[in-house]
Coordinates of C-alpha atoms in Angstrom, one line a residue:
X1 CA 44.5 -27.8 -85.3
X2 CA 44.2 -24.1 -86.2
X3 CA 42.2 -22.8 -89.2
X4 CA 44.0 -19.7 -90.5
X5 CA 44.4 -17.4 -93.5
X6 CA 48.1 -16.6 -94.8
X7 CA 48.6 -12.7 -94.5
X8 CA 52.3 -12.4 -95.1
X9 CA 55.9 -13.6 -95.2
X10 CA 58.8 -13.2 -92.7
X11 CA 62.5 -13.2 -93.8
X12 CA 65.3 -13.6 -91.4
X13 CA 69.0 -13.6 -92.5
X14 CA 70.1 -14.3 -88.9
X15 CA 68.5 -17.2 -87.0
X16 CA 68.9 -20.5 -85.1
X17 CA 71.0 -22.8 -87.3
X18 CA 68.3 -25.5 -87.4
X19 CA 65.9 -22.9 -88.8
X20 CA 67.9 -22.6 -91.9
X21 CA 65.9 -23.7 -95.2
X22 CA 62.5 -23.3 -93.7
X23 CA 59.9 -20.8 -95.1
X24 CA 58.1 -18.7 -92.6
X25 CA 54.5 -17.2 -93.1
X26 CA 52.5 -14.9 -91.1
X27 CA 49.1 -16.4 -90.5
X28 CA 45.8 -15.1 -88.6
X29 CA 43.6 -17.6 -87.0
X30 CA 40.1 -17.7 -88.4
X31 CA 36.9 -18.9 -86.9
X32 CA 33.4 -19.9 -88.6
X33 CA 30.6 -17.4 -87.9
X34 CA 27.3 -16.7 -89.7
X35 CA 25.9 -13.7 -91.3
X36 CA 22.4 -12.5 -90.6
X37 CA 21.2 -14.3 -93.8
X38 CA 22.6 -17.6 -92.4
X39 CA 25.5 -17.6 -94.8
X40 CA 28.8 -18.7 -93.3
X41 CA 31.9 -16.5 -93.1
X42 CA 35.2 -17.1 -91.8
X43 CA 36.0 -14.3 -89.3
X44 CA 39.6 -13.3 -88.1
X45 CA 40.1 -13.7 -84.2
X46 CA 43.1 -13.6 -81.9
X47 CA 46.6 -12.7 -82.4
X48 CA 48.4 -13.4 -85.7
X49 CA 51.4 -16.0 -85.6
X50 CA 54.5 -17.1 -87.5
X51 CA 54.3 -20.7 -88.8
X52 CA 56.9 -22.8 -90.7
X53 CA 55.8 -23.8 -94.2
X54 CA 57.1 -26.8 -96.0
X55 CA 54.2 -27.3 -98.1
X56 CA 54.1 -24.1 -100.3
X57 CA 51.2 -22.0 -99.0
X58 CA 50.5 -18.6 -100.7
X59 CA 49.2 -15.3 -99.5
X60 CA 45.5 -15.3 -98.6
X61 CA 45.1 -19.1 -98.7
X62 CA 43.3 -20.8 -95.9
X63 CA 45.5 -23.3 -94.2
X64 CA 45.4 -25.7 -91.3
X65 CA 48.3 -25.2 -88.5
X66 CA 49.7 -27.7 -86.3
X67 CA 50.9 -26.2 -82.9
X68 CA 52.9 -27.1 -80.0
X69 CA 55.0 -30.3 -80.0
X70 CA 52.8 -31.6 -82.8
X71 CA 54.2 -28.8 -85.2
X72 CA 57.7 -30.6 -85.1
X73 CA 56.3 -34.0 -85.8
X74 CA 56.4 -33.9 -89.8
X75 CA 59.9 -32.2 -89.6
X76 CA 63.3 -34.3 -90.1
X77 CA 64.5 -32.7 -87.0
X78 CA 61.8 -32.8 -84.2
X79 CA 64.0 -30.8 -81.8
X80 CA 63.7 -27.7 -83.9
X81 CA 62.5 -24.4 -82.0
X82 CA 59.2 -23.9 -83.7
X83 CA 55.7 -24.1 -82.3
X84 CA 53.4 -23.7 -85.4
X85 CA 53.5 -25.4 -88.9
X86 CA 51.4 -25.3 -92.0
X87 CA 50.3 -28.9 -92.5
X88 CA 47.5 -28.4 -95.3
X89 CA 46.2 -26.0 -97.5
X90 CA 42.4 -26.0 -97.5
X91 CA 41.0 -26.3 -101.1
X92 CA 37.4 -26.0 -100.4
X93 CA 35.3 -25.7 -97.2
X94 CA 31.7 -26.8 -96.8
X95 CA 29.5 -25.3 -93.9
X96 CA 26.0 -25.8 -93.1
X97 CA 24.0 -23.6 -90.8

């Protein structure tokens, strides 16, 4: 799974028929790093991506992303052409140095 921050929405009026009804969000992967004082910090890395969202994530939330064939497992139609799905919203994270 990928840890990411929701940074935006995507709207598409013309799309593959099987994508109708899905909400799409732009997410930015994040990784854990530590500041000089040892405080943990989530730092952006890599390229942003578009992920399907069926659980109601919102802007600036930290989410868990399933990718590849695993992204389609929770959908009614597992032949849908997506490769990233939001599968969880992180309420709290705890990191120890």
